[in-house]
JSON list of C-alpha atoms in Angstrom, two decimals:
[
{"chain": "A", "resi": 146, "resn": "UNK", "atom": "CA", "xyz": [29.48, 103.44, 110.97]},
{"chain": "A", "resi": 147, "resn": "UNK", "atom": "CA", "xyz": [31.66, 104.35, 113.87]},
{"chain": "A", "resi": 148, "resn": "UNK", "atom": "CA", "xyz": [34.50, 102.33, 112.35]},
{"chain": "A", "resi": 149, "resn": "UNK", "atom": "CA", "xyz": [34.25, 104.18, 109.05]},
{"chain": "A", "resi": 150, "resn": "UNK", "atom": "CA", "xyz": [34.30, 107.53, 110.80]},
{"chain": "A", "resi": 151, "resn": "UNK", "atom": "CA", "xyz": [37.38, 106.49, 112.74]},
{"chain": "A", "resi": 152, "resn": "UNK", "atom": "CA", "xyz": [39.08, 105.35, 109.54]},
{"chain": "A", "resi": 153, "resn": "UNK", "atom": "CA", "xyz": [38.26, 108.66, 107.83]},
{"chain": "A", "resi": 154, "resn": "UNK", "atom": "CA", "xyz": [39.67, 110.53, 110.79]},
{"chain": "A", "resi": 155, "resn": "UNK", "atom": "CA", "xyz": [42.79, 108.36, 110.79]},
{"chain": "A", "resi": 156, "resn": "UNK", "atom": "CA", "xyz": [43.22, 108.86, 107.06]},
{"chain": "A", "resi": 157, "resn": "UNK", "atom": "CA", "xyz": [42.93, 112.62, 107.48]},
{"chain": "A", "resi": 158, "resn": "UNK", "atom": "CA", "xyz": [45.40, 112.57, 110.39]},
{"chain": "A", "resi": 159, "resn": "UNK", "atom": "CA", "xyz": [47.75, 110.35, 108.40]},
{"chain": "A", "resi": 160, "resn": "UNK", "atom": "CA", "xyz": [47.68, 112.81, 105.48]},
{"chain": "A", "resi": 161, "resn": "UNK", "atom": "CA", "xyz": [48.32, 115.73, 107.82]},
{"chain": "A", "resi": 162, "resn": "UNK", "atom": "CA", "xyz": [51.16, 113.84, 109.43]},
{"chain": "A", "resi": 163, "resn": "UNK", "atom": "CA", "xyz": [52.59, 112.95, 106.02]},
{"chain": "A", "resi": 164, "resn": "UNK", "atom": "CA", "xyz": [52.41, 116.62, 104.95]},
{"chain": "A", "resi": 165, "resn": "UNK", "atom": "CA", "xyz": [54.20, 117.68, 108.15]},
{"chain": "A", "resi": 166, "resn": "UNK", "atom": "CA", "xyz": [56.91, 115.08, 107.54]},
{"chain": "A", "resi": 167, "resn": "UNK", "atom": "CA", "xyz": [57.35, 116.29, 103.96]},
{"chain": "A", "resi": 168, "resn": "UNK", "atom": "CA", "xyz": [57.70, 119.88, 105.18]},
{"chain": "A", "resi": 169, "resn": "UNK", "atom": "CA", "xyz": [60.28, 118.83, 107.75]},
{"chain": "A", "resi": 170, "resn": "UNK", "atom": "CA", "xyz": [62.23, 116.90, 105.11]},
{"chain": "A", "resi": 171, "resn": "UNK", "atom": "CA", "xyz": [62.23, 119.96, 102.86]},
{"chain": "A", "resi": 172, "resn": "UNK", "atom": "CA", "xyz": [63.56, 122.03, 105.75]},
{"chain": "A", "resi": 173, "resn": "UNK", "atom": "CA", "xyz": [66.27, 119.46, 106.55]},
{"chain": "A", "resi": 174, "resn": "UNK", "atom": "CA", "xyz": [67.51, 119.06, 102.97]},
{"chain": "A", "resi": 175, "resn": "UNK", "atom": "CA", "xyz": [69.66, 122.24, 102.96]},
{"chain": "A", "resi": 176, "resn": "UNK", "atom": "CA", "xyz": [71.12, 121.31, 106.34]},
{"chain": "A", "resi": 177, "resn": "UNK", "atom": "CA", "xyz": [71.91, 117.80, 105.15]},
{"chain": "A", "resi": 178, "resn": "UNK", "atom": "CA", "xyz": [73.49, 119.17, 101.96]},
{"chain": "A", "resi": 179, "resn": "UNK", "atom": "CA", "xyz": [75.72, 121.44, 104.05]},
{"chain": "A", "resi": 180, "resn": "UNK", "atom": "CA", "xyz": [76.74, 118.51, 106.24]},
{"chain": "A", "resi": 181, "resn": "UNK", "atom": "CA", "xyz": [77.44, 116.34, 103.19]},
{"chain": "A", "resi": 182, "resn": "UNK", "atom": "CA", "xyz": [79.48, 119.12, 101.63]},
{"chain": "A", "resi": 183, "resn": "UNK", "atom": "CA", "xyz": [81.50, 119.32, 104.84]},
{"chain": "A", "resi": 184, "resn": "UNK", "atom": "CA", "xyz": [81.97, 115.56, 104.82]},
{"chain": "A", "resi": 185, "resn": "UNK", "atom": "CA", "xyz": [83.09, 115.65, 101.19]},
{"chain": "A", "resi": 186, "resn": "UNK", "atom": "CA", "xyz": [85.58, 118.36, 102.05]},
{"chain": "A", "resi": 187, "resn": "UNK", "atom": "CA", "xyz": [86.84, 116.29, 104.97]},
{"chain": "A", "resi": 188, "resn": "UNK", "atom": "CA", "xyz": [87.12, 113.22, 102.76]},
{"chain": "A", "resi": 189, "resn": "UNK", "atom": "CA", "xyz": [89.00, 115.22, 100.14]},
{"chain": "A", "resi": 190, "resn": "UNK", "atom": "CA", "xyz": [91.33, 116.59, 102.80]},
{"chain": "A", "resi": 191, "resn": "UNK", "atom": "CA", "xyz": [91.95, 113.10, 104.18]},
{"chain": "A", "resi": 192, "resn": "UNK", "atom": "CA", "xyz": [92.55, 111.73, 100.68]},
{"chain": "A", "resi": 193, "resn": "UNK", "atom": "CA", "xyz": [95.05, 114.51, 99.97]},
{"chain": "A", "resi": 194, "resn": "UNK", "atom": "CA", "xyz": [96.81, 113.83, 103.28]},
{"chain": "A", "resi": 195, "resn": "UNK", "atom": "CA", "xyz": [97.01, 110.10, 102.53]},
{"chain": "A", "resi": 196, "resn": "UNK", "atom": "CA", "xyz": [98.25, 110.83, 99.02]},
{"chain": "A", "resi": 197, "resn": "UNK", "atom": "CA", "xyz": [100.94, 113.09, 100.49]},
{"chain": "A", "resi": 198, "resn": "UNK", "atom": "CA", "xyz": [102.00, 110.33, 102.88]},
{"chain": "A", "resi": 199, "resn": "UNK", "atom": "CA", "xyz": [102.06, 107.85, 100.00]},
{"chain": "A", "resi": 200, "resn": "UNK", "atom": "CA", "xyz": [104.25, 110.19, 97.93]},
{"chain": "A", "resi": 201, "resn": "UNK", "atom": "CA", "xyz": [106.58, 110.69, 100.91]},
{"chain": "A", "resi": 202, "resn": "UNK", "atom": "CA", "xyz": [106.84, 106.92, 101.34]},
{"chain": "A", "resi": 203, "resn": "UNK", "atom": "CA", "xyz": [107.68, 106.50, 97.66]},
{"chain": "A", "resi": 204, "resn": "UNK", "atom": "CA", "xyz": [110.37, 109.16, 97.97]},
{"chain": "A", "resi": 205, "resn": "UNK", "atom": "CA", "xyz": [111.89, 107.29, 100.93]},
{"chain": "A", "resi": 206, "resn": "UNK", "atom": "CA", "xyz": [111.78, 104.02, 99.00]},
{"chain": "A", "resi": 207, "resn": "UNK", "atom": "CA", "xyz": [113.45, 105.69, 96.01]},
{"chain": "A", "resi": 208, "resn": "UNK", "atom": "CA", "xyz": [116.16, 107.10, 98.27]},
{"chain": "A", "resi": 209, "resn": "UNK", "atom": "CA", "xyz": [116.64, 103.67, 99.82]},
{"chain": "A", "resi": 210, "resn": "UNK", "atom": "CA", "xyz": [117.00, 102.12, 96.36]},
{"chain": "A", "resi": 211, "resn": "UNK", "atom": "CA", "xyz": [119.49, 104.82, 95.36]},
{"chain": "A", "resi": 212, "resn": "UNK", "atom": "CA", "xyz": [121.58, 104.14, 98.46]},
{"chain": "A", "resi": 213, "resn": "UNK", "atom": "CA", "xyz": [121.50, 100.39, 97.79]},
{"chain": "A", "resi": 214, "resn": "UNK", "atom": "CA", "xyz": [122.77, 101.02, 94.27]},
{"chain": "A", "resi": 215, "resn": "UNK", "atom": "CA", "xyz": [125.57, 103.22, 95.61]},
{"chain": "A", "resi": 216, "resn": "UNK", "atom": "CA", "xyz": [126.54, 100.54, 98.14]},
{"chain": "A", "resi": 217, "resn": "UNK", "atom": "CA", "xyz": [126.57, 97.93, 95.39]},
{"chain": "A", "resi": 218, "resn": "UNK", "atom": "CA", "xyz": [128.68, 100.22, 93.18]},
{"chain": "A", "resi": 219, "resn": "UNK", "atom": "CA", "xyz": [131.08, 100.90, 96.05]},
{"chain": "A", "resi": 220, "resn": "UNK", "atom": "CA", "xyz": [131.46, 97.16, 96.73]},
{"chain": "A", "resi": 221, "resn": "UNK", "atom": "CA", "xyz": [132.07, 96.48, 93.03]},
{"chain": "A", "resi": 222, "resn": "UNK", "atom": "CA", "xyz": [134.71, 99.23, 92.77]},
{"chain": "A", "resi": 223, "resn": "UNK", "atom": "CA", "xyz": [136.27, 98.12, 96.04]},
{"chain": "A", "resi": 224, "resn": "UNK", "atom": "CA", "xyz": [136.51, 94.55, 94.79]},
{"chain": "A", "resi": 225, "resn": "UNK", "atom": "CA", "xyz": [138.08, 95.66, 91.47]},
{"chain": "A", "resi": 226, "resn": "UNK", "atom": "CA", "xyz": [140.59, 98.05, 93.05]},
{"chain": "A", "resi": 227, "resn": "UNK", "atom": "CA", "xyz": [141.60, 95.77, 95.87]},
{"chain": "A", "resi": 228, "resn": "UNK", "atom": "CA", "xyz": [141.74, 92.47, 94.05]},
{"chain": "A", "resi": 229, "resn": "UNK", "atom": "CA", "xyz": [144.17, 90.30, 95.99]},
{"chain": "A", "resi": 230, "resn": "UNK", "atom": "CA", "xyz": [144.68, 92.92, 98.69]},
{"chain": "A", "resi": 231, "resn": "UNK", "atom": "CA", "xyz": [143.06, 93.34, 102.06]},
{"chain": "A", "resi": 232, "resn": "UNK", "atom": "CA", "xyz": [139.47, 94.52, 101.63]},
{"chain": "A", "resi": 233, "resn": "UNK", "atom": "CA", "xyz": [138.04, 97.43, 103.56]},
{"chain": "A", "resi": 234, "resn": "UNK", "atom": "CA", "xyz": [135.63, 96.35, 106.24]},
{"chain": "A", "resi": 235, "resn": "UNK", "atom": "CA", "xyz": [132.02, 97.21, 106.81]},
{"chain": "A", "resi": 236, "resn": "UNK", "atom": "CA", "xyz": [132.98, 99.95, 109.26]},
{"chain": "A", "resi": 237, "resn": "UNK", "atom": "CA", "xyz": [134.70, 101.88, 106.47]},
{"chain": "A", "resi": 238, "resn": "UNK", "atom": "CA", "xyz": [131.67, 101.51, 104.22]},
{"chain": "A", "resi": 239, "resn": "UNK", "atom": "CA", "xyz": [129.24, 102.64, 106.91]},
{"chain": "A", "resi": 240, "resn": "UNK", "atom": "CA", "xyz": [131.31, 105.74, 107.57]},
{"chain": "A", "resi": 241, "resn": "UNK", "atom": "CA", "xyz": [131.53, 106.78, 103.92]},
{"chain": "A", "resi": 242, "resn": "UNK", "atom": "CA", "xyz": [128.19, 105.75, 102.39]}
]
């Protein structure tokens, strides 16, 4: 009989403990939601920053491609205009492109 009484007491304590835990969880939920909202905002901010860096990188790559095309066009025009004559050197190109 002593064992059954102990078990009943443990069951009652376990239920009380479970109720206390549930109350604590309900109190923590708003705090956790606020923290998650802050984390989502931080993630959004980081994503926007990374997207901005990605766009900036694409702009640099586009500018690099544009300059390569201009260099190619300059070399083509230089070759056509100076066919059989002395070609301008790389120093001239670097100064003017």
